[in-house]
Tab-separated table of C-alpha atoms in Angstrom:
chain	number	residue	atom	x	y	z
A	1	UNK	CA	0.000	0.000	0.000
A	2	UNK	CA	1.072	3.550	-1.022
A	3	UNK	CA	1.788	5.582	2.193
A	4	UNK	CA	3.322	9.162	2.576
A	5	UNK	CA	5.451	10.916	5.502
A	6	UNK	CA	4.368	14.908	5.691
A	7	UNK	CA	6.533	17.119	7.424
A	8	UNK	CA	5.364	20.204	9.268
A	9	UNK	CA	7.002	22.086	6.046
A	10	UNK	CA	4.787	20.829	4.009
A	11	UNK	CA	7.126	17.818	2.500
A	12	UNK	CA	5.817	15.043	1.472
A	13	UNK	CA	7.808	11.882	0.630
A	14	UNK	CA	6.585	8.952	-0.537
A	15	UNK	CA	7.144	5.138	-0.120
A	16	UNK	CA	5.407	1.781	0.730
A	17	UNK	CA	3.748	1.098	4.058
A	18	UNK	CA	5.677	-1.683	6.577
A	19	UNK	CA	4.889	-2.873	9.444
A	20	UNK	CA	1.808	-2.284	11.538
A	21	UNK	CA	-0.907	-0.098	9.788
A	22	UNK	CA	-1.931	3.022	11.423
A	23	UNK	CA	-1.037	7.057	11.145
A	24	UNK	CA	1.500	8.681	13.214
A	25	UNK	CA	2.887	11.924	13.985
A	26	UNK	CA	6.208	12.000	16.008
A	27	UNK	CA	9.308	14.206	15.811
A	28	UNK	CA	11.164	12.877	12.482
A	29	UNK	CA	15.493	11.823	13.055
A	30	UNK	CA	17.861	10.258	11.691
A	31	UNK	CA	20.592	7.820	12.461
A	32	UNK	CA	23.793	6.849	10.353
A	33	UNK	CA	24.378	2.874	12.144
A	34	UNK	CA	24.937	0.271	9.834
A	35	UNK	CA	23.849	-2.436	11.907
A	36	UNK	CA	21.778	-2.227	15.456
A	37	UNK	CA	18.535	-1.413	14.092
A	38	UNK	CA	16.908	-3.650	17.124
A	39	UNK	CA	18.960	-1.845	19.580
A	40	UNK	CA	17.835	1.674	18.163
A	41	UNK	CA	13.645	0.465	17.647
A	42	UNK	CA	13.818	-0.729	21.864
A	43	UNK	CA	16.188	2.340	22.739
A	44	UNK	CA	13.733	4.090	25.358
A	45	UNK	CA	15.747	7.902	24.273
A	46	UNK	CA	13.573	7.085	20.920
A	47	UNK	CA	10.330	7.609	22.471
A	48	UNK	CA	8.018	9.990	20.751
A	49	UNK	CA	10.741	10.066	17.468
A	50	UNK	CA	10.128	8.526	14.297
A	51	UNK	CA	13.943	7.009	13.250
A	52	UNK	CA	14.889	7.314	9.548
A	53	UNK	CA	17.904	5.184	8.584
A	54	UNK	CA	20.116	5.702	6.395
A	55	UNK	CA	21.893	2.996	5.853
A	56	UNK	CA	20.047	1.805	2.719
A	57	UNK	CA	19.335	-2.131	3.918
A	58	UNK	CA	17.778	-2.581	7.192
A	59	UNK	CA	16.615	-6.310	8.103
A	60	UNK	CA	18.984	-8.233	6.857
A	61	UNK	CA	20.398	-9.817	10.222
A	62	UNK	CA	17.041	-10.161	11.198
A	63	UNK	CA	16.445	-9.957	15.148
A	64	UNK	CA	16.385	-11.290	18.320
A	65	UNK	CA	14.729	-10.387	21.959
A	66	UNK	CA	18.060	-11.098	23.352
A	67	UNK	CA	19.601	-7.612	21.938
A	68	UNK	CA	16.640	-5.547	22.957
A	69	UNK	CA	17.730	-2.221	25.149
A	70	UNK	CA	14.606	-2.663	27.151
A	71	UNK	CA	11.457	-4.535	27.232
A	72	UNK	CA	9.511	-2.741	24.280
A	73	UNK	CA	10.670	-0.834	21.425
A	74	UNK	CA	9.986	2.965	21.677
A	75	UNK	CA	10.049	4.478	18.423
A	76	UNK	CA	6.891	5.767	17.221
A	77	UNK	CA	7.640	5.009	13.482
A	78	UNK	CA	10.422	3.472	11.045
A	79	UNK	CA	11.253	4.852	7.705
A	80	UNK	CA	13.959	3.315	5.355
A	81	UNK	CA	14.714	2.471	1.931
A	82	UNK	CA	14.433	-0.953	1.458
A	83	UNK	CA	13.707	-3.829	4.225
A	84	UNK	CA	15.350	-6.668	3.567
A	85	UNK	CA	12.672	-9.881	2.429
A	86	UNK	CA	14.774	-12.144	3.671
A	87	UNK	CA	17.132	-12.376	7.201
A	88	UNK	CA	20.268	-14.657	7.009
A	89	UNK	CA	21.828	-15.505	10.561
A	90	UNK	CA	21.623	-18.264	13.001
A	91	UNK	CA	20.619	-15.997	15.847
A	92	UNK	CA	17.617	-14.310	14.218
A	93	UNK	CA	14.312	-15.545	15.474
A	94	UNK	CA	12.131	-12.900	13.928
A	95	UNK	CA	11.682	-10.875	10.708
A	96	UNK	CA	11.846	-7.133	11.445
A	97	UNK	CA	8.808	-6.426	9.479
A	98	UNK	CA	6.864	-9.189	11.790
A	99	UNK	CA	8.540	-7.483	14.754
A	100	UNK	CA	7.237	-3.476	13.983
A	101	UNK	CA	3.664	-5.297	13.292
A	102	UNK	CA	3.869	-6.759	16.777
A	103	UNK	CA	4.654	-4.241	18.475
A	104	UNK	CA	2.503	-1.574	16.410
A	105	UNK	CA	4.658	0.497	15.132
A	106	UNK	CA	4.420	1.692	11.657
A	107	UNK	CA	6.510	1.996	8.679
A	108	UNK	CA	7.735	3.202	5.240
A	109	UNK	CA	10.037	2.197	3.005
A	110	UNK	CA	10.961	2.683	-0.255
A	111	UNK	CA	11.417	6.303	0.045
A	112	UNK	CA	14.400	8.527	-0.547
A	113	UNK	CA	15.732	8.552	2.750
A	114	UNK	CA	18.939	9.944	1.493
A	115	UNK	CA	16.487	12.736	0.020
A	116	UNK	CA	14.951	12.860	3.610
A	117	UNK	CA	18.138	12.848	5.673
A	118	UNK	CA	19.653	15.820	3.784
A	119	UNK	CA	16.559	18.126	4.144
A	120	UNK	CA	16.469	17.420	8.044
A	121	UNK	CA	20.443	18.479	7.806
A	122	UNK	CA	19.575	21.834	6.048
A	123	UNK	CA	16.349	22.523	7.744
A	124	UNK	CA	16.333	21.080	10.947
A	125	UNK	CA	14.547	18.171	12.973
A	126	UNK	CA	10.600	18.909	12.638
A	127	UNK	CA	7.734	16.983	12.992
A	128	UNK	CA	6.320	14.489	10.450
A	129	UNK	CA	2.712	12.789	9.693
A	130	UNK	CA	2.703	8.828	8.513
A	131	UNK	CA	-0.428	8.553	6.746
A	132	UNK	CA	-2.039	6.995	3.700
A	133	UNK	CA	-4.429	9.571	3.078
A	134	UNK	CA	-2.896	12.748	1.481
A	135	UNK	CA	-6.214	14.622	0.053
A	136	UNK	CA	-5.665	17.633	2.728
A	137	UNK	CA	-2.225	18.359	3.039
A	138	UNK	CA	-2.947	21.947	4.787
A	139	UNK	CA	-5.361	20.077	6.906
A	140	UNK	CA	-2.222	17.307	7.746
A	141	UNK	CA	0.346	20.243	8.316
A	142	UNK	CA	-2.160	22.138	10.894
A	143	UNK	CA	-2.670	18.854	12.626
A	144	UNK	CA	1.255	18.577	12.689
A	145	UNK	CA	2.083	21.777	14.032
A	146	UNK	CA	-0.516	21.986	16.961
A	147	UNK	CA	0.830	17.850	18.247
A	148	UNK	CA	2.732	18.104	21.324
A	149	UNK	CA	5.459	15.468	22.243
A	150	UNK	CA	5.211	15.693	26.301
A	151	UNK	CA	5.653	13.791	29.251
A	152	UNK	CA	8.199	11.382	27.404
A	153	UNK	CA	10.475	10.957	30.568
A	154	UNK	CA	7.715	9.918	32.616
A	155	UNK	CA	6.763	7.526	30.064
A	156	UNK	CA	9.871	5.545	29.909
A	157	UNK	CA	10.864	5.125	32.981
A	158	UNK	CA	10.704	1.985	35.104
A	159	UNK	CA	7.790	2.491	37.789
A	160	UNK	CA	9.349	-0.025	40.695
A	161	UNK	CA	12.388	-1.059	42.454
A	162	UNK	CA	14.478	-3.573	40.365
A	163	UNK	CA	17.989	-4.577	41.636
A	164	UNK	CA	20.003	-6.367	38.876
A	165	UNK	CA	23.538	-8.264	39.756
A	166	UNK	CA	24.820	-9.423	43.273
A	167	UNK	CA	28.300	-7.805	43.235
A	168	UNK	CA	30.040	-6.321	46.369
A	169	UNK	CA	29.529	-2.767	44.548
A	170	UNK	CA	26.146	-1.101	45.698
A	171	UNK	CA	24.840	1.476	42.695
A	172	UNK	CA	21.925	3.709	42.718
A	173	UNK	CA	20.558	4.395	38.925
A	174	UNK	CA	17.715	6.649	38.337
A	175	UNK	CA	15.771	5.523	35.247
A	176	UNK	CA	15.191	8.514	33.116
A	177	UNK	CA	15.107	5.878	30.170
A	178	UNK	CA	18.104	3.918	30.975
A	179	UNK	CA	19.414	1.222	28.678
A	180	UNK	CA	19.647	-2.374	29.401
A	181	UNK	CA	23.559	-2.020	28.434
A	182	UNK	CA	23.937	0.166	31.070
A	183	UNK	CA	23.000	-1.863	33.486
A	184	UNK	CA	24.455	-5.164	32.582
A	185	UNK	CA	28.213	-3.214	32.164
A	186	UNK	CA	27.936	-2.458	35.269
A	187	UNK	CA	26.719	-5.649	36.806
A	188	UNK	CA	29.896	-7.254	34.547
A	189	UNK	CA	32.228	-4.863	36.639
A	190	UNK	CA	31.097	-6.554	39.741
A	191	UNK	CA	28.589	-3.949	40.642
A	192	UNK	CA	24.864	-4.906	41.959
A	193	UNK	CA	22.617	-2.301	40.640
A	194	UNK	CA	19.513	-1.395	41.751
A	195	UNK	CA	16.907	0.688	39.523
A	196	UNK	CA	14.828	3.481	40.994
A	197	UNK	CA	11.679	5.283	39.421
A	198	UNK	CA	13.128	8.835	37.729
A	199	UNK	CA	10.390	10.755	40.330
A	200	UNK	CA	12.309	9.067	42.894
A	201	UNK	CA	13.639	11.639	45.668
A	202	UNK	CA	17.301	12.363	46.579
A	203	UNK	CA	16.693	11.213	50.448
A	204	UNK	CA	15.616	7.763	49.606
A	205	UNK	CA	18.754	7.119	47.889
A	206	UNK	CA	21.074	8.789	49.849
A	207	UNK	CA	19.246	6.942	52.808
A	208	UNK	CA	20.557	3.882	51.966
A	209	UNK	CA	24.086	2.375	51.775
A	210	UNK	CA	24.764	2.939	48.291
A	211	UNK	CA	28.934	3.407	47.098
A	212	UNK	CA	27.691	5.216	43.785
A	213	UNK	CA	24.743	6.994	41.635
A	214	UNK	CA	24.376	6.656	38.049
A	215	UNK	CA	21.944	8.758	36.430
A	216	UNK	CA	20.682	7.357	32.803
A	217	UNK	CA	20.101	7.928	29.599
A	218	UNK	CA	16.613	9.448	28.338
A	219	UNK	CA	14.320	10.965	25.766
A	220	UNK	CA	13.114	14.726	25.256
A	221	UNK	CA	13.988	17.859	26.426
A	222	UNK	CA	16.251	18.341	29.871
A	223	UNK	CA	14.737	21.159	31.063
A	224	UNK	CA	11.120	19.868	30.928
A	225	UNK	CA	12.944	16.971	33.594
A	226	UNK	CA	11.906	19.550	36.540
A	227	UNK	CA	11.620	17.052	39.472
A	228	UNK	CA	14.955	14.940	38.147
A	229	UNK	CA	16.443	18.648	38.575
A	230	UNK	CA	15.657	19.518	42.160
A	231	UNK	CA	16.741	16.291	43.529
A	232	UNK	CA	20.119	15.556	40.987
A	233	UNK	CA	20.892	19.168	42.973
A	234	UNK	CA	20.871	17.647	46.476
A	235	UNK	CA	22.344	14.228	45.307
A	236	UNK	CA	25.289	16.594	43.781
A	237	UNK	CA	25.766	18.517	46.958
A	238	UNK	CA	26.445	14.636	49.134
A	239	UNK	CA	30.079	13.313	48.391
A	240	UNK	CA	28.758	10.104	46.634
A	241	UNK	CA	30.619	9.502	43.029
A	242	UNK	CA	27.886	9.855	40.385
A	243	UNK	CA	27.858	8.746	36.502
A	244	UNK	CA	25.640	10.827	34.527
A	245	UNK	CA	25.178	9.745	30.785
A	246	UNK	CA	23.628	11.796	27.679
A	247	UNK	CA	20.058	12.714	29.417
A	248	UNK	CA	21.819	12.289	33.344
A	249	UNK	CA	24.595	14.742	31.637
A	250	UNK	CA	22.298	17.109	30.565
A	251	UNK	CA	20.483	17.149	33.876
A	252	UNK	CA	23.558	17.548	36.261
A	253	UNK	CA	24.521	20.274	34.052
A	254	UNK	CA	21.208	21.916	34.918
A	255	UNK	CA	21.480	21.108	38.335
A	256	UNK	CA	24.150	23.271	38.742
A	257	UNK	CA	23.491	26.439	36.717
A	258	UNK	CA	24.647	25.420	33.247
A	259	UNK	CA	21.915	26.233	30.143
A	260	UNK	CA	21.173	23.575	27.688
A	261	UNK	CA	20.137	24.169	24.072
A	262	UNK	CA	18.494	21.769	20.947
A	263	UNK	CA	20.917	21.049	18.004
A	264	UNK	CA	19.846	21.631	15.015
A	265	UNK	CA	19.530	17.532	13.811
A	266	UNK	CA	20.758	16.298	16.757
A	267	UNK	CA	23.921	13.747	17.022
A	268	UNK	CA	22.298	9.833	16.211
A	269	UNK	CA	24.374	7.138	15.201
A	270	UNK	CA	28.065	5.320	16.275
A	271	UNK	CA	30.635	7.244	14.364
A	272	UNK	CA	30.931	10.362	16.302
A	273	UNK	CA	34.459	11.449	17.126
A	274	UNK	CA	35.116	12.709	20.606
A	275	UNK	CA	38.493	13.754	22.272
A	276	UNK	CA	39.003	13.370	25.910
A	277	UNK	CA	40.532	16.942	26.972
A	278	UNK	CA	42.952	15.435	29.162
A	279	UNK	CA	44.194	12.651	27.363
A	280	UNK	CA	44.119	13.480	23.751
A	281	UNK	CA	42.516	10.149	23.177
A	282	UNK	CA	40.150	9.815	20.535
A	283	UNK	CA	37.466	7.343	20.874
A	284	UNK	CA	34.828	6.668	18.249
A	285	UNK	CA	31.505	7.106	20.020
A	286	UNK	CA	28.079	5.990	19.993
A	287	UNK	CA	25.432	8.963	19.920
A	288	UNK	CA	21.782	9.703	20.421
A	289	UNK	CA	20.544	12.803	21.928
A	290	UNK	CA	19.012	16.494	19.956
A	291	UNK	CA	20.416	18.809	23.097
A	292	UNK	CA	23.662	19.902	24.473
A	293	UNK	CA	25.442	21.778	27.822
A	294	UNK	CA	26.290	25.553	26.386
A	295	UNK	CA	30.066	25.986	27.127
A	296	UNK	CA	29.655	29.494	28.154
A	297	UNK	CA	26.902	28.668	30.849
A	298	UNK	CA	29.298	26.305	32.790
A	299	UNK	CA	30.408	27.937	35.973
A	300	UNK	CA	34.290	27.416	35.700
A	301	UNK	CA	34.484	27.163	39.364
A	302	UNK	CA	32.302	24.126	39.288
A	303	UNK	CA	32.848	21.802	36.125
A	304	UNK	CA	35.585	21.483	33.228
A	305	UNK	CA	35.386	20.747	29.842
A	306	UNK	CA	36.534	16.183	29.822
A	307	UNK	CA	35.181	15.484	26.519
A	308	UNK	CA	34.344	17.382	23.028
A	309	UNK	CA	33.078	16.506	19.486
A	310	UNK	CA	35.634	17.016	17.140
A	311	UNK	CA	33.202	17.256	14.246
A	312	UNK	CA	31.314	20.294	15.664
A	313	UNK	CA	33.110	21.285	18.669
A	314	UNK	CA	30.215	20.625	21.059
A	315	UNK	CA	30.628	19.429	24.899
A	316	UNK	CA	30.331	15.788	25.248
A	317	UNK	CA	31.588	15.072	29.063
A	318	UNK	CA	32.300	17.348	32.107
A	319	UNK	CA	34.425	16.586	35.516
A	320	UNK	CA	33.211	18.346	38.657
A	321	UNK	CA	35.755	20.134	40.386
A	322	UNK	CA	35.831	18.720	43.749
A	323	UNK	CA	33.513	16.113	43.587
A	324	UNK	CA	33.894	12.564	42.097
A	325	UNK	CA	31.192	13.366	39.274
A	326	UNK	CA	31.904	12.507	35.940
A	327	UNK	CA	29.367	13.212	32.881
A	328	UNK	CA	29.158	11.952	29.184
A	329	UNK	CA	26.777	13.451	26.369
A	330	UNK	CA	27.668	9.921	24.543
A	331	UNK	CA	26.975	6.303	25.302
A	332	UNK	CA	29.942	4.152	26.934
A	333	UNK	CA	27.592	1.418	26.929
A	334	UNK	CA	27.169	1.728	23.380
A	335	UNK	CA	25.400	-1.732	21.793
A	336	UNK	CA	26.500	-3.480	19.503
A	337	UNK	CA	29.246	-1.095	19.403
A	338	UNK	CA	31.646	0.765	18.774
A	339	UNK	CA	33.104	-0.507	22.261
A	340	UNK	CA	36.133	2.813	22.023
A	341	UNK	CA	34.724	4.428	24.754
A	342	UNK	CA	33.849	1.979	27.665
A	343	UNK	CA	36.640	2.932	29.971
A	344	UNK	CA	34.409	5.375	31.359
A	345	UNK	CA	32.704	2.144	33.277
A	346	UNK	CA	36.055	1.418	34.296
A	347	UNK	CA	37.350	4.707	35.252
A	348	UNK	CA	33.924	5.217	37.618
A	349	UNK	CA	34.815	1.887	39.234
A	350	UNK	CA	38.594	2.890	40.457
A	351	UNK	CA	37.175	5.858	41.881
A	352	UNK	CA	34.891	4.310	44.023
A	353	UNK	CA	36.975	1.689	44.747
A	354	UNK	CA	39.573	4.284	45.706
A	355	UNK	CA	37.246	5.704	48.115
A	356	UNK	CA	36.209	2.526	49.854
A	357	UNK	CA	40.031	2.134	50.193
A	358	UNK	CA	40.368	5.214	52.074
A	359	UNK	CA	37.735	4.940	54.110
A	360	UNK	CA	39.130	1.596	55.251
């Protein structure tokens, strides 16, 4: 069946419907991966985004549960320009057109994605319409414009207590969205983590005997994270060592004075150079996030500069002057890969270990 994504510009592009059969309107991104598609579809920081890929064969590993980033895939809608008909490897249980209709989430493909891609580059991330129905574009574009993508924080996160692991390391991580890599790279460094709600307050963690906080990944805008705020600012302010990664790096930045602001197309995909300030390393990183820390809102007396993108200069990772807080914009965890920048994991684990040492 013919179907159509509308932008709020008025675009239309056109393709063939996958997946699960129903209309859509969602904020409209793209990522660059290769490979990972299943990881990217069940990455909770996808919620209320439609993904266009641009790598132009998806499918052709097929799938399976096993690689899922959390229990449910979050996108709202897939658009790419051919799905492969047939998957070839011994691990896939599932075709990926099977898995979007299972899960309800709609598709295109067959459209010119590299077409698509380059207008979101020179106009900006804006929100799109899947629909079959095309008779009353100005009617479609109104509809666009007045949607609201809310709430998406709130949606994500895990609503109980789940504790993950039985290592002799005790970590705190508040679920703004978090990724199941997260978790298990921590429970691999000997860690036991245990999950908490995102509305969960700062004296409920800091009540118990915790070594370490880890504050997650997540969708949307930081600033609308107003709750997450107030108590990040009293878990920053006790002498615990906290991990804060792309959404929990936005957040501590906002906890303590710094401004954030929306890229233009965001940074989505696992080929993003970043430097690490005091190294000069260069690690290949794995990215997914629309906002960024302003450099010129960080109080200098409070953070430094760790980490920047060398392709556009942005910050990607602050240390807290003082404190044993260390922030990323990118993903350490990064699944399936590239695996460059996981001595972040390791780095947090020496410094708590340090201070268990010395408390000895």
């Amino acid at each position: 069946m013919k179907g159509y994504l509308v932008l709020e510009n008025g675009e239309i592009f056109e393709g063939e419907t996958i997946g699960y059969q129903k209309e859509s309107i969602c904020e409209i991104v793209f990522n660059t991966s290769m490979t990972g598609y299943l990881e990217i579809f069940t990455d909770p920081s996808y919620a209320g985004q439609g993904v266009v890929m641009t790598y132009p064969l998806i499918g052709n590993y097929g799938l399976t549960q096993e690689d899922q980033e959390s229990k449910k895939p979050w996108v709202e809608a897939v658009f790419v320009h051919e799905i492969a008909e047939i998957e070839s490897n011994f691990r896939s249980k599932l075709h990926i057109n099977d898995f979007l209709k299972q899960n309800g989430i709609p598709g295109l493909q067959g459209i010119n994605t590299r077409k698509l891609t380059k207008v979101l580059r020179q106009k900006g991330t804006m929100k799109g319409k899947i629909t079959t129905d095309i008779t009353n574009i100005e009617k479609i574009v109104e509809e666009i414009k007045r949607y609201e993508i809310t709430n998406l924080v709130e949606k994500v996160s895990s609503n109980e207590h789940v504790v993950y692991g039985n290592g002799k390391i005790k970590i705190a991580l508040l679920d703004f969205g978090a990724k199941q890599n997260i978790i298990n790279s921590l429970v691999k460094r000997g860690c036991e983590v245990t999950v908490f709600p995102q509305q969960t307050q700062a004296q409920e963690i800091l009540s118990k005997n915790f070594h370490a906080i880890v504050l997650s990944n997540g969708p949307g805008n930081p600033e609308d994270c107003e709750v997450a705020i107030k108590n990040i600012k009293e878990l920053y302010k006790s002498d615990k060592p906290i991990l804060g990664i792309c959404l929990g790096h936005q957040l501590m930045g906002l906890a303590t004075g710094a401004k954030t602001c929306r890229l233009k197309y965001g940074h989505r995909g696992p080929n993003h150079p970043v430097k690490d300030v005091m190294t000069g390393r260069v690690s290949i990183t794995s990215q997914n996030h629309g906002y960024v820390i302003e450099e010129d809102s960080i109080n200098k007396d409070i953070a430094e500069i760790s980490h920047i993108n060398l392709n556009d200069g942005t910050i990607e990772g602050l240390r807290y002057k003082g404190k044993n807080i260390l922030t990323v914009q990118y993903h350490p965890e990064a699944c399936p890969g590239p695996e460059d920048s996981r001595y972040i994991f390791d780095d947090f684990i020496e410094i708590i270990k340090k201070i268990e040492e010395n408390n000895l």
